[in-house]
Amino acid sequence: MLTEDQKIIADAANRFSDEVLAPRAAERDQACAIEPEVFAGMAQMGLLGMTVAPDFDGAGADYVSYALALMAVARGDGAVSTVMSVHNAPFCAILERFGSAQQKQAVLRPAARGEFIGAFALTESHAGSDASAIRTRAVRRGGGYVLDGTKQFITSGKIGRYAIVFAVTDPQNPKRGISAFLVPCDARGYVVTKIEHKLGQRASDTCSLAFDGLELPADALIGAEGEGYRIALSSLESGRIGIAAQSVGMAQAALDHAIRYAAERKSFGRTLLEHQAVSFRLADAKTRLEAARQLVLSAARLKDAGQPCLEQACMAKLFASETAEAVCSAAIQTFGGYGYVQDFPVERIYRDCRVCQIYEGTSDIQRIIIGRTLNA
C-alpha cells in the first residue's frame, strides 16, 4: 500500500540499481572503492539527502520512501547502500535536528545536495555498544577546542569531507560529559591511521582515525556542550530502519539470483525449481524476507507519523539482518558449489550482509532493548 510518490521513488531507485549499481558491484568489491560517478548519480536523484527538508536542499521524502530507496540501492550493491545510509542518517539527520544555522547553511545544504559524503565517528576500540565509554577528549583552549583521541570502524572516514565526532568534554560526567563536533576531514590533525580489510562491503571504506591536537573553533560544537550522548542516540530509530532496509535489499538480490538459477539449472532431467527440496527452501526464504520487509515498512510508517518507534526499529533490524544471512545462505545452497565461488554474485552478497547484525547496534543490543519493553 504505497502512495504514488513512494512508487515513483522506488521505481527510480530500482532502475538505478539495475543499470548502474549491480553491473559493477563485483568490480567495486575487488577495487575496494566506489567510483565518483555513482555518487554523482545518487546526488542527482536526491538519494543523498532524502529526508532532509527542501528548505535545506533535501528531497523532503518520507521514511517509507527512504526505506524503499535503501532496499533498492542495497539490492544493487550493499557497500553503496551503507555509505548512503550513514550519510543520510545519522550525518544529515543530526545536522538538521541539532546543527546551528551556520552549520546548516555551510554543511547540511551541500551534504543534502550530495556534493560530498559525511561520516559519523562515535565507535572506539574499547567502546562499541557502550557509547558512554568513549575516551576521545575535546579540551577548551582559547576560543575553541583541541581534539585528541582515536576512533575505529568509521564508515567513509577516508572519503568523507566532514565527520560528526563525539568526544568527552567533562571527564567527571560519563554520559552528560560527551559533546558532538563537526570536524572537517581535511583539518590538520585528522589522520586516517588504517583502512580496514573486511569480510564484505569492501567498496565502502571503513577506517581507524586519530585526532592529534586537532584545533576546532567554538562553532564546531553541535548543539550544547554535554548533549553529545543524547545527539548520538537521537539517530537510532532512523539508523536502524536504514540498516534493516539494507538487509532486505541485499537478501532480495540473493534470492532473485537463486530463483533465476534454479529455474535454469537442470538436475536429473528437471530444473532445480521442480525439485521440492529446492522450491521449499526458496519458499521459506521468500516468506521470511517478506516478513522482514513489512517490519521495516511498519517502523518507517510509525516514524513518518511522528510516533516513537525505537522498539519497532530494533525489531526490524534484528529480524531483517538475521533473515538476510539466512536467505543468502539458502541462495548459496541453491547454487551448490558455484555459490561458494566469486564467479557468481551470491558469495559477495553473503559477505556484504553479515555486518548488518553488527553495526548500528549488534543483534544482542537489539534484543536487550526489545527485552526492556516486555514488562512495560
Short mmCIF file of C-alpha atoms in Angstrom, two decimals:
data_model
loop_
_atom_site.label_atom_id
_atom_site.label_comp_id
_atom_site.label_asym_id
_atom_site.label_seq_id
_atom_site.Cartn_x
_atom_site.Cartn_y
_atom_site.Cartn_z
CA MET A 1 0.00 0.00 0.00
CA LEU A 2 2.27 2.74 -1.33
CA THR A 3 1.48 6.27 -2.42
CA GLU A 4 2.17 7.36 -5.97
CA ASP A 5 5.23 9.34 -4.84
CA GLN A 6 6.60 6.35 -2.96
CA LYS A 7 6.17 4.15 -6.03
CA ILE A 8 7.96 6.70 -8.24
CA ILE A 9 10.91 6.91 -5.83
CA ALA A 10 11.14 3.13 -5.50
CA ASP A 11 10.94 2.62 -9.27
CA ALA A 12 13.65 5.21 -9.94
CA ALA A 13 15.95 3.74 -7.29
CA ASN A 14 15.42 0.23 -8.65
CA ARG A 15 16.28 1.36 -12.19
CA PHE A 16 19.46 2.98 -10.90
CA SER A 17 20.27 -0.21 -9.02
CA ASP A 18 19.76 -2.40 -12.09
CA GLU A 19 21.51 -0.14 -14.59
CA VAL A 20 24.35 1.39 -12.56
CA LEU A 21 25.00 -0.45 -9.31
CA ALA A 22 24.52 -4.18 -9.89
CA PRO A 23 26.56 -4.50 -13.12
CA ARG A 24 29.77 -3.24 -11.46
CA ALA A 25 29.26 -4.37 -7.86
CA ALA A 26 31.88 -7.11 -8.17
CA GLU A 27 34.39 -4.63 -9.63
CA ARG A 28 33.84 -2.27 -6.69
CA ASP A 29 34.34 -5.15 -4.30
CA GLN A 30 37.66 -6.00 -5.94
CA ALA A 31 38.81 -2.39 -6.21
CA CYS A 32 37.69 -1.54 -2.66
CA ALA A 33 36.30 1.75 -3.95
CA ILE A 34 33.14 3.38 -5.27
CA GLU A 35 33.52 5.40 -8.46
CA PRO A 36 32.63 9.13 -8.17
CA GLU A 37 30.05 8.77 -10.94
CA VAL A 38 27.93 6.63 -8.62
CA PHE A 39 27.74 9.37 -6.01
CA ALA A 40 27.05 11.93 -8.72
CA GLY A 41 24.14 9.86 -9.96
CA MET A 42 22.78 9.39 -6.46
CA ALA A 43 23.06 13.12 -5.81
CA GLN A 44 21.15 13.90 -8.99
CA MET A 45 18.36 11.59 -7.84
CA GLY A 46 18.22 13.12 -4.36
CA LEU A 47 19.32 9.91 -2.66
CA LEU A 48 21.95 11.64 -0.51
CA GLY A 49 19.57 13.98 1.28
CA MET A 50 16.37 12.04 1.15
CA THR A 51 14.65 13.01 4.39
CA VAL A 52 16.21 16.48 4.68
CA ALA A 53 13.64 19.24 4.25
CA PRO A 54 13.59 21.09 0.90
CA ASP A 55 14.37 24.27 2.89
CA PHE A 56 17.85 22.82 3.30
CA ASP A 57 18.07 21.49 -0.26
CA GLY A 58 16.97 17.96 0.64
CA ALA A 59 14.42 15.82 -1.15
CA GLY A 60 11.94 16.02 1.73
CA ALA A 61 10.93 12.39 1.29
CA ASP A 62 9.20 10.37 3.99
CA TYR A 63 10.84 7.44 5.75
CA VAL A 64 8.88 4.84 3.82
CA SER A 65 10.34 6.26 0.61
CA TYR A 66 13.77 6.33 2.24
CA ALA A 67 13.47 2.66 3.27
CA LEU A 68 12.32 1.66 -0.22
CA ALA A 69 15.21 3.53 -1.83
CA LEU A 70 17.73 1.93 0.52
CA MET A 71 16.30 -1.51 -0.26
CA ALA A 72 16.75 -0.80 -3.96
CA VAL A 73 20.31 0.51 -3.62
CA ALA A 74 21.31 -2.40 -1.37
CA ARG A 75 19.86 -4.82 -3.90
CA GLY A 76 22.38 -3.43 -6.39
CA ASP A 77 25.38 -3.01 -4.09
CA GLY A 78 25.37 -3.36 -0.32
CA ALA A 79 28.53 -1.29 0.10
CA VAL A 80 27.00 1.69 -1.68
CA SER A 81 23.89 1.42 0.48
CA THR A 82 26.00 1.67 3.65
CA VAL A 83 27.56 4.94 2.51
CA MET A 84 24.09 6.21 1.63
CA SER A 85 22.67 5.12 4.98
CA VAL A 86 25.36 6.76 7.13
CA HIS A 87 25.29 9.95 5.07
CA ASN A 88 21.51 10.32 5.36
CA ALA A 89 21.15 9.20 8.95
CA PRO A 90 22.97 9.85 11.19
CA PHE A 91 25.04 12.54 9.39
CA CYS A 92 22.39 14.71 7.71
CA ALA A 93 19.69 13.83 10.25
CA ILE A 94 21.81 15.06 13.16
CA LEU A 95 22.78 18.29 11.43
CA GLU A 96 19.18 19.04 10.50
CA ARG A 97 17.93 18.45 14.04
CA PHE A 98 20.78 19.83 16.15
CA GLY A 99 23.01 21.88 13.86
CA SER A 100 23.34 25.64 14.18
CA ALA A 101 22.06 27.95 11.46
CA GLN A 102 25.65 28.36 10.26
CA GLN A 103 26.27 24.59 10.19
CA LYS A 104 23.06 24.00 8.27
CA GLN A 105 23.91 26.66 5.73
CA ALA A 106 27.56 25.76 5.23
CA VAL A 107 27.46 21.96 5.59
CA LEU A 108 23.95 20.50 5.63
CA ARG A 109 22.85 22.16 2.39
CA PRO A 110 25.71 20.84 0.24
CA ALA A 111 25.52 17.48 2.04
CA ALA A 112 21.84 17.16 1.21
CA ARG A 113 22.61 18.05 -2.41
CA GLY A 114 25.11 15.20 -2.42
CA GLU A 115 28.15 17.40 -3.05
CA PHE A 116 30.18 15.35 -0.57
CA ILE A 117 29.90 12.35 1.75
CA GLY A 118 29.64 12.67 5.53
CA ALA A 119 30.94 10.36 8.26
CA PHE A 120 29.87 9.57 11.82
CA ALA A 121 32.66 8.95 14.33
CA LEU A 122 31.47 7.51 17.64
CA THR A 123 32.92 3.99 17.99
CA GLU A 124 36.31 3.45 19.63
CA SER A 125 38.38 0.29 20.03
CA HIS A 126 37.17 -0.21 23.61
CA ALA A 127 33.76 1.46 23.21
CA GLY A 128 31.41 -0.08 20.68
CA SER A 129 27.95 -0.80 22.05
CA ASP A 130 28.73 1.21 25.20
CA ALA A 131 28.98 4.68 23.70
CA SER A 132 29.32 6.31 27.12
CA ALA A 133 32.78 4.71 27.48
CA ILE A 134 34.49 6.78 24.77
CA ARG A 135 37.83 8.38 25.67
CA THR A 136 38.45 10.89 22.87
CA ARG A 137 38.81 14.31 24.53
CA ALA A 138 37.90 17.81 23.46
CA VAL A 139 39.57 20.36 25.71
CA ARG A 140 38.70 24.04 25.69
CA ARG A 141 41.61 26.16 24.60
CA GLY A 142 41.39 29.83 23.76
CA GLY A 143 38.18 30.41 21.90
CA GLY A 144 37.73 26.83 20.73
CA TYR A 145 38.59 23.19 21.41
CA VAL A 146 41.51 20.84 20.88
CA LEU A 147 40.58 17.29 19.92
CA ASP A 148 42.73 14.27 20.83
CA GLY A 149 41.92 10.58 20.63
CA THR A 150 41.08 7.72 18.28
CA LYS A 151 38.05 6.22 16.56
CA GLN A 152 37.56 2.84 14.94
CA PHE A 153 35.29 1.27 12.30
CA ILE A 154 34.29 4.65 10.83
CA THR A 155 32.37 4.38 7.56
CA SER A 156 33.55 6.90 4.94
CA GLY A 157 36.33 8.06 7.25
CA LYS A 158 38.64 8.43 4.25
CA ILE A 159 36.31 9.67 1.52
CA GLY A 160 34.22 11.93 3.76
CA ARG A 161 34.57 15.71 3.72
CA TYR A 162 33.09 16.22 7.19
CA ALA A 163 32.66 13.91 10.17
CA ILE A 164 30.46 14.24 13.23
CA VAL A 165 32.85 13.35 16.04
CA PHE A 166 31.94 12.61 19.65
CA ALA A 167 34.36 13.49 22.43
CA VAL A 168 34.44 13.87 26.20
CA THR A 169 34.31 17.48 27.37
CA ASP A 170 33.61 16.70 31.04
CA PRO A 171 35.52 13.60 32.21
CA GLN A 172 33.69 13.64 35.56
CA ASN A 173 30.33 13.03 33.94
CA PRO A 174 30.39 9.85 31.76
CA LYS A 175 27.13 10.43 29.85
CA ARG A 176 26.42 14.13 30.19
CA GLY A 177 30.07 14.95 29.62
CA ILE A 178 30.08 13.95 25.94
CA SER A 179 29.77 16.54 23.18
CA ALA A 180 29.41 16.39 19.39
CA PHE A 181 31.58 18.29 16.93
CA LEU A 182 31.51 18.93 13.21
CA VAL A 183 35.04 18.19 12.01
CA PRO A 184 36.45 18.85 8.52
CA CYS A 185 38.21 15.68 7.36
CA ASP A 186 40.99 17.72 5.77
CA ALA A 187 41.78 19.50 9.04
CA ARG A 188 45.31 19.34 10.35
CA GLY A 189 45.37 16.63 12.99
CA TYR A 190 42.72 14.45 11.32
CA VAL A 191 44.60 11.27 10.43
CA VAL A 192 43.37 8.07 8.79
CA THR A 193 45.58 5.54 10.54
CA LYS A 194 44.21 2.40 8.95
CA ILE A 195 41.74 1.27 6.32
CA GLU A 196 40.19 -1.98 7.49
CA HIS A 197 40.39 -5.10 5.31
CA LYS A 198 36.90 -6.51 5.73
CA LEU A 199 34.98 -9.70 5.06
CA GLY A 200 32.41 -7.81 2.99
CA GLN A 201 31.30 -4.36 1.83
CA ARG A 202 34.86 -3.78 0.74
CA ALA A 203 33.97 -0.90 -1.58
CA SER A 204 32.83 1.14 1.41
CA ASP A 205 35.89 2.42 3.27
CA THR A 206 35.94 1.68 7.00
CA CYS A 207 38.72 3.44 8.85
CA SER A 208 40.56 3.90 12.09
CA LEU A 209 41.07 7.59 12.84
CA ALA A 210 43.38 9.56 15.10
CA PHE A 211 42.94 13.16 16.22
CA ASP A 212 46.29 14.67 17.13
CA GLY A 213 45.90 18.13 18.59
CA LEU A 214 43.15 18.95 16.09
CA GLU A 215 42.06 22.53 16.69
CA LEU A 216 38.38 23.37 16.31
CA PRO A 217 36.59 26.72 16.56
CA ALA A 218 33.81 27.07 19.11
CA ASP A 219 31.20 26.97 16.37
CA ALA A 220 32.22 23.40 15.51
CA LEU A 221 30.19 22.29 18.53
CA ILE A 222 26.88 20.66 17.55
CA GLY A 223 24.12 21.54 20.00
CA ALA A 224 25.25 22.39 23.51
CA GLU A 225 28.21 21.05 25.44
CA GLY A 226 27.24 17.80 27.14
CA GLU A 227 24.47 16.93 24.68
CA GLY A 228 26.59 14.52 22.65
CA TYR A 229 25.25 11.32 24.14
CA ARG A 230 21.66 12.42 23.51
CA ILE A 231 22.58 13.51 19.98
CA ALA A 232 24.21 10.15 19.27
CA LEU A 233 21.15 8.26 20.50
CA SER A 234 18.77 10.52 18.58
CA SER A 235 19.53 8.81 15.29
CA LEU A 236 18.94 5.25 16.49
CA GLU A 237 15.44 4.92 15.06
CA SER A 238 16.26 6.15 11.56
CA GLY A 239 19.66 4.45 11.54
CA ARG A 240 18.24 1.06 12.45
CA ILE A 241 15.39 1.38 9.96
CA GLY A 242 18.09 2.07 7.38
CA ILE A 243 20.17 -0.99 8.25
CA ALA A 244 17.05 -3.15 8.25
CA ALA A 245 16.16 -1.84 4.80
CA GLN A 246 19.68 -2.58 3.56
CA SER A 247 19.35 -6.13 4.87
CA VAL A 248 16.12 -6.65 2.96
CA GLY A 249 17.65 -5.28 -0.24
CA MET A 250 20.73 -7.48 -0.14
CA ALA A 251 18.68 -10.56 0.72
CA GLN A 252 16.31 -9.79 -2.14
CA ALA A 253 19.23 -9.70 -4.57
CA ALA A 254 20.48 -13.09 -3.35
CA LEU A 255 17.01 -14.61 -3.56
CA ASP A 256 16.45 -13.24 -7.08
CA HIS A 257 19.72 -14.76 -8.24
CA ALA A 258 18.86 -18.10 -6.64
CA ILE A 259 15.41 -18.26 -8.22
CA ARG A 260 16.75 -17.45 -11.68
CA TYR A 261 19.49 -20.05 -11.34
CA ALA A 262 17.06 -22.70 -10.03
CA ALA A 263 14.72 -22.04 -12.95
CA GLU A 264 17.51 -22.62 -15.49
CA ARG A 265 19.76 -25.24 -13.94
CA LYS A 266 18.73 -28.85 -14.53
CA SER A 267 19.39 -31.87 -12.37
CA PHE A 268 18.13 -35.39 -13.01
CA GLY A 269 16.23 -34.15 -16.04
CA ARG A 270 14.32 -31.40 -14.20
CA THR A 271 15.00 -27.80 -13.24
CA LEU A 272 16.05 -27.26 -9.66
CA LEU A 273 12.78 -25.42 -9.00
CA GLU A 274 10.89 -28.57 -9.89
CA HIS A 275 12.63 -30.38 -7.03
CA GLN A 276 10.56 -29.93 -3.90
CA ALA A 277 13.60 -29.66 -1.64
CA VAL A 278 14.80 -26.61 -3.55
CA SER A 279 11.42 -24.96 -4.05
CA PHE A 280 10.56 -25.33 -0.36
CA ARG A 281 13.90 -23.81 0.66
CA LEU A 282 13.29 -20.79 -1.55
CA ALA A 283 9.64 -20.55 -0.49
CA ASP A 284 10.73 -20.31 3.14
CA ALA A 285 13.33 -17.70 2.23
CA LYS A 286 10.77 -15.63 0.33
CA THR A 287 8.31 -15.81 3.22
CA ARG A 288 10.85 -14.72 5.83
CA LEU A 289 12.06 -11.93 3.57
CA GLU A 290 8.55 -10.57 3.10
CA ALA A 291 8.02 -10.59 6.87
CA ALA A 292 11.26 -8.62 7.26
CA ARG A 293 10.17 -6.13 4.60
CA GLN A 294 6.88 -5.47 6.36
CA LEU A 295 8.61 -4.94 9.72
CA VAL A 296 10.83 -2.32 8.07
CA LEU A 297 7.94 -0.53 6.40
CA SER A 298 5.87 -0.64 9.59
CA ALA A 299 8.66 1.03 11.56
CA ALA A 300 9.10 3.62 8.80
CA ARG A 301 5.38 4.42 8.81
CA LEU A 302 5.48 4.98 12.58
CA LYS A 303 8.46 7.29 12.07
CA ASP A 304 6.54 9.23 9.43
CA ALA A 305 3.58 9.53 11.80
CA GLY A 306 5.80 11.07 14.43
CA GLN A 307 5.29 8.14 16.78
CA PRO A 308 8.02 6.62 18.98
CA CYS A 309 9.34 3.62 17.09
CA LEU A 310 12.64 2.60 18.68
CA GLU A 311 11.24 -0.80 19.66
CA GLN A 312 9.87 -1.38 16.16
CA ALA A 313 13.12 -0.19 14.55
CA CYS A 314 15.08 -2.59 16.76
CA MET A 315 12.76 -5.49 15.89
CA ALA A 316 13.03 -4.66 12.20
CA LYS A 317 16.83 -4.51 12.32
CA LEU A 318 17.12 -7.69 14.39
CA PHE A 319 14.81 -9.75 12.23
CA ALA A 320 15.84 -8.32 8.87
CA SER A 321 19.60 -8.64 9.46
CA GLU A 322 19.35 -12.22 10.69
CA THR A 323 16.90 -13.09 7.93
CA ALA A 324 19.31 -11.66 5.35
CA GLU A 325 22.05 -14.07 6.39
CA ALA A 326 19.61 -17.00 6.31
CA VAL A 327 18.29 -16.03 2.87
CA CYS A 328 21.79 -15.56 1.46
CA SER A 329 22.80 -18.93 2.88
CA ALA A 330 19.78 -20.53 1.21
CA ALA A 331 20.80 -18.87 -2.06
CA ILE A 332 24.33 -20.25 -1.82
CA GLN A 333 22.94 -23.70 -1.09
CA THR A 334 20.78 -23.47 -4.21
CA PHE A 335 23.80 -22.64 -6.34
CA GLY A 336 25.75 -25.52 -4.79
CA GLY A 337 29.49 -25.29 -5.37
CA TYR A 338 29.04 -22.32 -7.70
CA GLY A 339 27.54 -20.33 -4.84
CA TYR A 340 30.81 -20.59 -2.94
CA VAL A 341 32.99 -19.02 -5.63
CA GLN A 342 33.34 -15.45 -6.82
CA ASP A 343 32.13 -16.25 -10.33
CA PHE A 344 28.58 -15.86 -9.04
CA PRO A 345 27.27 -12.88 -7.02
CA VAL A 346 25.73 -14.68 -4.03
CA GLU A 347 29.18 -15.22 -2.49
CA ARG A 348 29.74 -11.45 -2.35
CA ILE A 349 26.21 -10.67 -1.18
CA TYR A 350 26.57 -13.17 1.67
CA ARG A 351 29.76 -11.39 2.78
CA ASP A 352 28.16 -7.97 2.42
CA CYS A 353 25.08 -8.71 4.51
CA ARG A 354 26.84 -10.27 7.51
CA VAL A 355 27.82 -6.96 9.08
CA CYS A 356 24.18 -5.87 9.31
CA GLN A 357 23.94 -7.89 12.53
CA ILE A 358 26.83 -5.85 13.97
CA TYR A 359 26.78 -2.16 13.05
CA GLU A 360 24.17 0.32 14.32
CA GLY A 361 23.84 -1.95 17.37
CA THR A 362 24.50 -5.67 17.40
CA SER A 363 21.72 -8.24 17.47
CA ASP A 364 22.47 -8.65 21.18
CA ILE A 365 21.83 -4.94 21.77
CA GLN A 366 18.57 -5.10 19.80
CA ARG A 367 17.40 -7.98 21.99
CA ILE A 368 18.34 -6.09 25.16
CA ILE A 369 16.32 -3.05 24.07
CA ILE A 370 13.33 -5.13 23.00
CA GLY A 371 13.57 -7.14 26.22
CA ARG A 372 13.23 -3.95 28.29
CA THR A 373 9.76 -3.42 26.83
CA LEU A 374 8.41 -6.83 27.87
CA ASN A 375 7.13 -5.65 31.25
CA ALA A 376 6.13 -2.20 30.06
#
